[in-house]
Each structure stands twice: as C-alpha cells, then as structure tokens.
Short mmCIF file of C-alpha atoms in Angstrom, two decimals:
data_model
loop_
_atom_site.label_atom_id
_atom_site.label_comp_id
_atom_site.label_asym_id
_atom_site.label_seq_id
_atom_site.Cartn_x
_atom_site.Cartn_y
_atom_site.Cartn_z
CA MET A 1 -84.71 -29.99 14.65
CA THR A 2 -81.77 -30.23 11.98
CA THR A 3 -79.61 -27.15 10.55
CA GLU A 4 -81.64 -27.89 7.35
CA ASP A 5 -85.52 -27.30 9.45
CA PHE A 6 -84.28 -24.70 10.96
CA LYS A 7 -82.71 -22.46 7.99
CA GLN A 8 -86.06 -23.47 5.78
CA ARG A 9 -88.45 -22.47 9.23
CA MET A 10 -86.06 -18.96 9.58
CA MET A 11 -84.97 -17.53 5.88
CA PRO A 12 -88.24 -16.07 5.38
CA PHE A 13 -87.92 -14.31 8.71
CA ALA A 14 -84.27 -13.19 7.99
CA CYS A 15 -85.39 -11.71 4.37
CA ARG A 16 -87.83 -9.54 5.94
CA LEU A 17 -85.96 -8.44 8.59
CA TYR A 18 -82.48 -8.11 7.24
CA PRO A 19 -83.69 -3.84 5.73
CA MET A 20 -85.58 -3.54 9.50
CA MET A 21 -82.18 -4.56 10.94
CA LYS A 22 -79.91 -2.54 8.49
CA ARG A 23 -82.08 0.96 9.51
CA ILE A 24 -80.87 0.10 12.84
CA LEU A 25 -77.81 -0.60 12.29
CA GLY A 26 -76.40 1.10 9.50
CA SER A 27 -73.67 -1.04 7.46
CA ASP A 28 -74.00 -4.23 5.37
CA GLU A 29 -71.26 -4.99 7.36
CA ASP A 30 -72.98 -4.74 11.00
CA THR A 31 -76.29 -6.26 9.97
CA ARG A 32 -75.16 -9.55 8.27
CA ASP A 33 -72.89 -10.29 11.42
CA ALA A 34 -75.70 -8.95 13.92
CA MET A 35 -77.55 -11.55 11.49
CA GLN A 36 -75.85 -14.36 11.55
CA GLU A 37 -74.77 -13.77 15.58
CA LEU A 38 -79.25 -14.01 16.07
CA MET A 39 -79.30 -17.33 14.59
CA ILE A 40 -77.27 -18.75 16.15
CA ARG A 41 -78.79 -17.32 19.47
CA LEU A 42 -82.44 -18.29 18.22
CA TRP A 43 -80.73 -21.84 16.80
CA ASN A 44 -79.54 -22.58 20.49
CA LYS A 45 -82.91 -21.55 21.34
CA ARG A 46 -84.54 -23.38 19.11
CA LYS A 47 -87.05 -26.02 21.50
CA GLU A 48 -88.48 -22.82 22.88
CA LEU A 49 -89.51 -21.85 19.23
CA ASP A 50 -91.65 -25.03 18.77
CA ASP A 51 -93.50 -23.52 21.58
CA CYS A 52 -93.72 -20.22 20.09
CA LEU A 53 -97.13 -18.82 19.17
CA ASN A 54 -96.86 -16.97 17.10
CA LEU A 55 -93.17 -17.60 15.63
CA GLY A 56 -92.87 -14.20 13.29
CA ALA A 57 -93.45 -11.74 15.70
CA TYR A 58 -91.53 -13.34 18.68
CA VAL A 59 -88.50 -13.42 16.00
CA ALA A 60 -88.85 -10.00 14.68
CA VAL A 61 -88.36 -8.95 18.54
CA ALA A 62 -85.50 -10.66 19.21
CA ALA A 63 -83.93 -9.10 16.16
CA ARG A 64 -85.02 -5.32 16.68
CA ASN A 65 -83.66 -6.03 20.39
CA PHE A 66 -80.44 -7.26 19.60
CA CYS A 67 -79.82 -4.95 17.06
CA TYR A 68 -80.24 -2.42 19.58
CA ASP A 69 -78.36 -3.92 22.07
CA VAL A 70 -75.37 -4.39 18.81
CA ARG A 71 -75.30 -0.79 18.23
CA LYS A 72 -75.45 0.17 22.05
CA ARG A 73 -72.39 -2.15 22.73
CA LYS A 74 -70.62 -1.24 19.25
CA LYS A 75 -71.25 3.12 20.08
CA LEU A 76 -72.52 2.71 16.56
CA PRO A 77 -74.32 6.39 15.73
CA SER A 78 -77.82 6.51 15.29
CA SER A 79 -78.63 5.64 11.75
CA ASP A 80 -80.59 8.11 9.47
CA TYR A 81 -82.97 7.17 7.20
CA SER A 82 -80.15 8.15 4.52
CA VAL A 83 -80.92 7.66 0.71
CA GLU A 84 -78.19 5.00 0.70
CA VAL A 85 -79.62 2.85 2.37
CA LEU A 86 -82.54 2.10 0.46
CA ILE A 87 -81.59 3.70 -3.24
CA PRO A 88 -79.18 1.89 -4.86
CA GLY A 89 -78.21 2.76 -8.55
CA MET A 90 -79.08 6.37 -7.83
CA ASN A 91 -76.12 7.56 -10.02
CA SER A 92 -76.69 5.12 -12.93
CA GLU A 93 -77.92 7.73 -15.51
CA LEU A 94 -80.51 5.95 -17.20
CA GLN A 95 -82.71 5.34 -14.10
CA GLN A 96 -81.59 9.07 -13.50
CA GLU A 97 -85.48 10.17 -13.95
CA ALA A 98 -86.80 6.95 -11.69
CA SER A 99 -84.08 7.59 -9.40
CA GLU A 100 -85.40 11.20 -8.74
CA LYS A 101 -88.74 10.20 -8.15
CA LEU A 102 -87.74 7.53 -6.22
CA TYR A 103 -85.75 10.57 -4.44
CA TRP A 104 -88.39 12.65 -3.80
CA VAL A 105 -90.31 9.73 -2.39
CA HIS A 106 -87.63 9.19 0.36
CA GLN A 107 -86.84 12.62 1.22
CA VAL A 108 -90.74 12.61 2.04
CA ILE A 109 -90.68 9.73 4.34
CA ALA A 110 -87.15 10.59 5.94
CA ARG A 111 -89.31 14.12 7.13
CA LEU A 112 -92.08 11.99 8.44
CA PRO A 113 -92.00 12.10 12.44
CA GLU A 114 -90.65 9.55 13.45
CA LYS A 115 -92.97 7.09 14.91
CA TYR A 116 -94.81 7.30 11.77
CA ARG A 117 -92.39 6.50 9.39
CA GLU A 118 -91.40 3.34 11.70
CA VAL A 119 -94.54 2.55 11.36
CA LEU A 120 -94.75 2.85 7.96
CA LEU A 121 -91.61 0.94 6.61
CA MET A 122 -92.64 -1.80 9.47
CA ARG A 123 -95.72 -2.68 7.02
CA GLU A 124 -94.45 -1.23 3.58
CA ILE A 125 -90.90 -2.07 3.43
CA ASP A 126 -90.59 -5.00 5.79
CA GLY A 127 -94.39 -6.73 5.39
CA LEU A 128 -95.27 -7.05 8.88
CA SER A 129 -98.78 -7.67 9.99
CA ILE A 130 -100.31 -5.33 12.54
CA GLU A 131 -100.04 -8.17 15.10
CA GLU A 132 -95.94 -7.60 14.98
CA ILE A 133 -95.63 -4.46 14.90
CA HIS A 134 -97.81 -3.73 17.86
CA HIS A 135 -95.05 -6.68 19.49
CA LEU A 136 -92.40 -4.58 18.32
CA THR A 137 -93.53 -1.06 18.82
CA GLY A 138 -96.19 -1.39 21.77
CA TYR A 139 -98.80 0.59 19.92
CA GLU A 140 -102.17 -1.05 20.38
CA MET A 141 -103.66 -2.29 16.85
CA PRO A 142 -106.04 0.55 16.03
CA TYR A 143 -103.37 2.97 17.09
CA ILE A 144 -101.53 1.65 14.51
CA ARG A 145 -104.23 1.78 11.57
CA VAL A 146 -104.38 5.55 12.24
CA LEU A 147 -100.73 5.91 12.08
CA LEU A 148 -100.48 3.99 8.85
CA SER A 149 -103.52 5.85 7.44
CA ARG A 150 -101.73 9.17 8.24
CA SER A 151 -98.45 8.24 6.87
CA ARG A 152 -99.58 7.22 3.94
CA THR A 153 -102.03 9.84 3.30
CA LYS A 154 -99.30 12.57 4.12
CA VAL A 155 -96.65 10.81 1.77
CA ARG A 156 -99.42 10.60 -1.28
CA GLU A 157 -99.87 14.58 -0.48
CA GLU A 158 -96.11 15.85 -0.21
CA ILE A 159 -95.46 13.74 -3.48
CA GLU A 160 -98.44 15.61 -4.82
CA LYS A 161 -97.53 18.62 -4.68
CA ILE A 162 -93.96 18.30 -5.34
CA TYR A 163 -95.59 17.09 -9.05
CA ASN A 164 -97.90 19.99 -9.59
CA TYR A 165 -94.73 22.07 -8.65
CA GLU A 166 -92.63 20.58 -11.31
CA LYS A 167 -95.80 20.73 -13.85
CA ARG A 168 -96.14 24.32 -13.00
CA THR A 169 -92.88 25.04 -13.06
CA ILE A 170 -92.61 23.61 -16.58
CA HIS A 171 -95.48 25.29 -18.05
CA THR A 172 -93.75 28.44 -17.03
CA ALA A 173 -90.72 27.45 -18.25
CA MET B 1 -107.54 3.19 -12.48
CA LYS B 2 -110.18 0.38 -12.06
CA LYS B 3 -113.23 0.95 -9.92
CA GLU B 4 -111.94 -2.31 -7.85
CA LEU B 5 -108.75 -0.69 -7.66
CA SER B 6 -110.04 3.05 -6.67
CA ILE B 7 -111.98 1.17 -3.66
CA LEU B 8 -108.38 -0.42 -2.69
CA LEU B 9 -106.67 2.18 -2.20
CA ASP B 10 -109.16 3.82 -0.35
CA LYS B 11 -109.17 1.59 2.33
CA TYR B 12 -105.54 1.19 2.07
CA TYR B 13 -105.53 5.38 2.84
CA LYS B 14 -107.58 4.34 5.78
CA GLY B 15 -105.25 1.54 7.17
CA GLU B 16 -107.90 -0.91 6.87
CA THR B 17 -106.14 -3.13 4.21
CA ASN B 18 -104.77 -6.57 5.19
CA LEU B 19 -101.43 -7.95 3.62
CA GLU B 20 -103.54 -10.01 0.81
CA GLU B 21 -104.72 -7.16 -0.32
CA GLU B 22 -101.79 -4.34 -0.27
CA LYS B 23 -100.16 -7.24 -2.11
CA THR B 24 -103.26 -6.70 -4.88
CA ILE B 25 -102.66 -3.06 -5.00
CA ARG B 26 -98.60 -3.65 -5.81
CA GLU B 27 -99.47 -6.13 -8.48
CA GLU B 28 -102.49 -3.93 -9.98
CA VAL B 29 -100.37 -0.41 -9.61
CA SER B 30 -97.45 -1.15 -10.63
CA GLU B 31 -98.99 -2.42 -14.38
CA MET B 32 -99.78 1.23 -14.36
CA THR B 33 -98.05 2.94 -17.43
CA GLU B 34 -98.85 6.39 -17.13
CA SER B 35 -96.82 8.11 -13.95
CA ASP B 36 -98.54 8.71 -10.92
CA SER B 37 -97.57 9.46 -7.73
CA VAL B 38 -99.71 6.33 -6.21
CA ARG B 39 -97.70 4.46 -8.94
CA ASP B 40 -94.09 6.18 -7.61
CA VAL B 41 -94.40 6.01 -3.99
CA PHE B 42 -95.33 1.75 -4.70
CA ALA B 43 -92.26 1.63 -7.36
CA TYR B 44 -90.10 3.41 -3.97
CA TYR B 45 -91.53 0.27 -1.47
CA ASN B 46 -90.45 -1.80 -3.95
CA SER B 47 -87.26 -0.78 -4.92
CA ALA B 48 -86.16 -1.06 -1.33
CA GLU B 49 -83.26 -2.91 -0.91
CA LYS B 50 -83.69 -6.86 -0.76
CA VAL B 51 -81.53 -8.99 1.29
CA PRO B 52 -79.09 -10.98 -1.48
CA GLU B 53 -79.60 -14.82 -1.40
CA GLU B 54 -76.32 -15.27 -1.00
CA VAL B 55 -75.86 -13.73 1.88
CA LEU B 56 -78.38 -15.72 3.94
CA GLU B 57 -76.55 -18.61 2.04
CA GLU B 58 -73.45 -17.44 4.08
CA ILE B 59 -74.69 -16.89 7.12
CA PHE B 60 -76.86 -20.69 7.45
CA GLU B 61 -73.59 -22.69 6.02
CA SER B 62 -71.63 -21.07 8.89
CA LEU B 63 -74.63 -21.78 11.18
CA GLU B 64 -74.63 -25.39 9.59
CA LYS B 65 -70.75 -25.57 10.50
CA LYS B 66 -71.24 -24.53 13.81
CA GLY B 67 -74.46 -27.05 14.41
CA LYS B 68 -72.17 -29.86 13.01
CA LYS B 69 -69.38 -29.22 15.70
CA ARG B 70 -70.99 -28.90 18.64
CA ARG B 71 -73.30 -32.09 17.56
CA LEU B 72 -71.94 -34.86 19.96
CA PRO B 73 -73.15 -38.50 20.61
CA SER B 74 -76.00 -38.70 23.81
CA TRP B 75 -74.15 -40.90 25.35
CA ILE B 76 -71.04 -38.63 25.21
CA TYR B 77 -71.77 -36.86 28.55
CA PRO B 78 -72.88 -39.39 30.70
CA ALA B 79 -69.59 -40.89 29.76
CA THR B 80 -67.33 -38.33 30.51
CA ALA B 81 -68.96 -37.57 33.78
CA ALA B 82 -68.23 -41.93 34.29
CA ALA B 83 -64.63 -41.39 33.46
CA ALA B 84 -63.80 -38.14 35.15
CA SER B 85 -65.26 -39.91 38.19
CA LEU B 86 -63.21 -43.02 38.00
CA ILE B 87 -60.15 -40.41 37.59
CA PHE B 88 -60.86 -39.07 40.51
CA PHE B 89 -61.34 -42.14 42.88
CA MET B 90 -58.09 -43.75 41.09
CA MET B 91 -56.70 -40.71 42.19
CA ALA B 92 -58.19 -40.32 46.04
CA TRP B 93 -56.83 -43.70 46.11
CA GLY B 94 -53.64 -43.48 45.06
CA ILE B 95 -52.82 -40.52 47.62
CA HIS B 96 -54.34 -42.54 50.45
CA GLN B 97 -52.03 -45.57 49.26
CA ASN B 98 -48.89 -43.50 49.27
CA LYS B 99 -49.92 -42.17 52.36
CA ILE B 100 -50.34 -45.90 53.86
CA ASN B 101 -46.62 -46.33 52.33
CA ARG B 102 -44.85 -43.83 53.81
CA GLU B 103 -46.25 -44.71 57.48
CA GLN B 104 -44.95 -48.28 57.00
CA GLN B 105 -41.64 -46.94 55.64
CA PHE B 106 -41.01 -44.76 58.49
CA ALA B 107 -42.00 -47.56 61.08
CA LEU B 108 -39.49 -50.07 59.33
CA MET B 109 -36.61 -46.47 59.28
CA GLU B 110 -37.55 -46.04 63.08
CA ASP B 111 -37.28 -49.59 63.79
CA ALA B 112 -33.86 -50.27 62.47
CA LEU B 113 -32.65 -46.99 63.96
CA ALA B 114 -33.52 -48.17 66.94
CA SER B 115 -31.58 -51.83 66.45
CA VAL B 116 -28.58 -49.76 65.10
CA ALA B 117 -28.65 -46.98 68.29
CA ASN B 118 -29.55 -50.73 70.54
CA GLY B 119 -26.24 -52.32 69.73
CA LEU B 120 -24.38 -48.98 70.18
CA GLN B 121 -24.82 -48.63 73.44
CA PRO B 122 -21.73 -49.89 75.58
CA ALA B 123 -22.09 -52.67 77.61
CA GLU B 124 -22.91 -51.94 81.27
CA GLU B 125 -19.90 -52.24 83.42
CA GLU B 126 -19.65 -53.94 86.21
CA GLN B 127 -18.79 -51.54 89.27
CA GLU B 128 -15.88 -52.64 91.44
CA MET B 129 -16.85 -52.88 95.12
CA LEU B 130 -14.62 -53.11 98.06
CA VAL B 131 -16.47 -55.37 100.74
CA LEU B 132 -14.40 -54.77 103.73
CA TRP B 133 -16.98 -56.07 106.07
CA VAL B 134 -20.34 -58.34 106.35
CA ASP B 135 -21.63 -59.52 109.36
CA GLU B 136 -25.03 -60.09 110.36
CA ASN B 137 -25.80 -56.94 111.08
CA VAL B 138 -23.53 -54.47 109.17
CA GLU B 139 -22.16 -54.24 105.95
CA ILE B 140 -19.51 -52.27 104.90
CA ILE B 141 -18.81 -51.50 101.27
CA ILE B 142 -16.67 -48.98 99.42
CA ASN B 143 -17.71 -48.04 95.06
#
C-alpha cells in the first residue's frame, strides 16, 4: 500500500472522526497532533488494516482510545461540551438570529445526560453507524436505538418549549 | 410538511432510521422555509464544525514524508546483516592474529635475552689443586 492509497482510504474516516476527537481533546492544536500521530500509527499497522472486517469501527475505536490516552498523558481537563467547540461565528451580527437558535439547540444538547449526548452526537454529527457506536461505547445495538430515540425526542421537546415561551413573551409584550 | 417526510420523521424519533434515510430527512428539512424546531435542530447538526480539508492534507503530507524516509530497498536488510557479520569476523580474526604475534615476539625476546644472559656468564674457572700424595690406595689433594 502506498501512502497515496492509505490517504485515499483514511481521509473519509479522518474527516468523520475529527469532531469526536476534538470533543475529547478540546483544542484544535491537540486534535491535529493526535490525528497526525494516529495516522502514523495506523500507517505502521497498514497490513493489519487489510484483514480488518469493519475498518470504520476499527479506526473509530482506535481514534477514541488514542484520544483518551492523550488526554490522560497530557493531563488535559475533561472537555465540556462548550459553545466554542461547535458554533463558529456566534458573534457575527448578521447571523445573530440564526446563531441564537443554534445556541439554544446547543444548550439543550449540552444538558442531556452524558450517554444520551454521546450517542446522539456520534450519530448526528459524526455520522457513525449503529454498529460503530456499539463498538465505541459497548452498548447493545437495540439500546443505542432507544438512547437515540429518547435523546432526539427530548431535544425536539425542549426546543419547542423554548419557542413556545418566546412566542408567549412576544404576544404579552 | 410532506407525508413521506412526516413518516420518515416518525421513524427517526423512534430511532429506527438508517443513515441513508437520515440523509434524506436532512435534505428535505433543509428545504423548509418556515422556522421550525425540527429545521433548527438539523441546522445545528449541519453547522457542526467540519475539519478543514487543508488540515487533513497537511497531516497526510507529513505522513508521506515520513513514509518516503522510511522506504528502503528490501535488499538493504540482509546486506546490512552480512556487512555486520563480516566486520565482526574481521575484528575477531584481527584480535586473534595480534595475540599470536605477541606470543611469537615474546618467545623471540625470551630467546634473545637467554642468549645475552649466557654470553654474560663468566667462564668456569678451573680449580687449582695441590696433589700431595697419590698411590694405589690413597690420594691426598688440597683445593
């Protein structure tokens, strides 16, 4: 396998896993370093990758474990699901209204219990399959579907509550 | 909202959709014009930060450089082993030869010193004797 073949094969996984890695490590700099080191490790194991039955799950598990190792080694604080992580351009006046709505969604997701939030973000932002989430979290696949169902419903209900409250406030005013 | 989308969304909230169906939902929802909780939630997921492509390009570029540095011809490993063995035997042979040479030189030096020592020994002096009496039965000699 040449480095070009490797790149073609790994690029989609790298794109998909970057947000998850950043959620664990917190900063762009640490995430880039971790991604680089992870790719070197996978390149050194490239012969094993050929025999891998589920490459996506293998790479996702390797990335997650590696990030937790880095966080432990560098003694990084546990990354909270902060606003800066996901909503660039929050301060732009032009996008203020849209950003405000995104901010509410963000707040609702941030308040979900950890396992609900984790599974929801893996699915909605990282685009991972149920099987990949199962490999990453160890949860059984039917349980993952339950967690997804509850977290999606909870997010929608909470957002609707906020919108209804906003409407009532406007009418009263 | 279209009926098909409504059915898909029901499935979605039950956690029963697959990735393909979720992609369809996202596409359809993003076309909705009126502000809606569902649309805004999906807008949030779509706004999630994506890794800039140049960052990944940079990462893979550095990997390529490392790969090139490490790529050595396959014959280099047995050749290195053979060269190392040869050097080892040459060194061992050299040490052995030195040892032999030193033994030979030592023996030669020993012979030379022995010859010198023999040359320096004083000649044995004949002892003077005074014969006082000699007959068939008695010899009287004084040293």
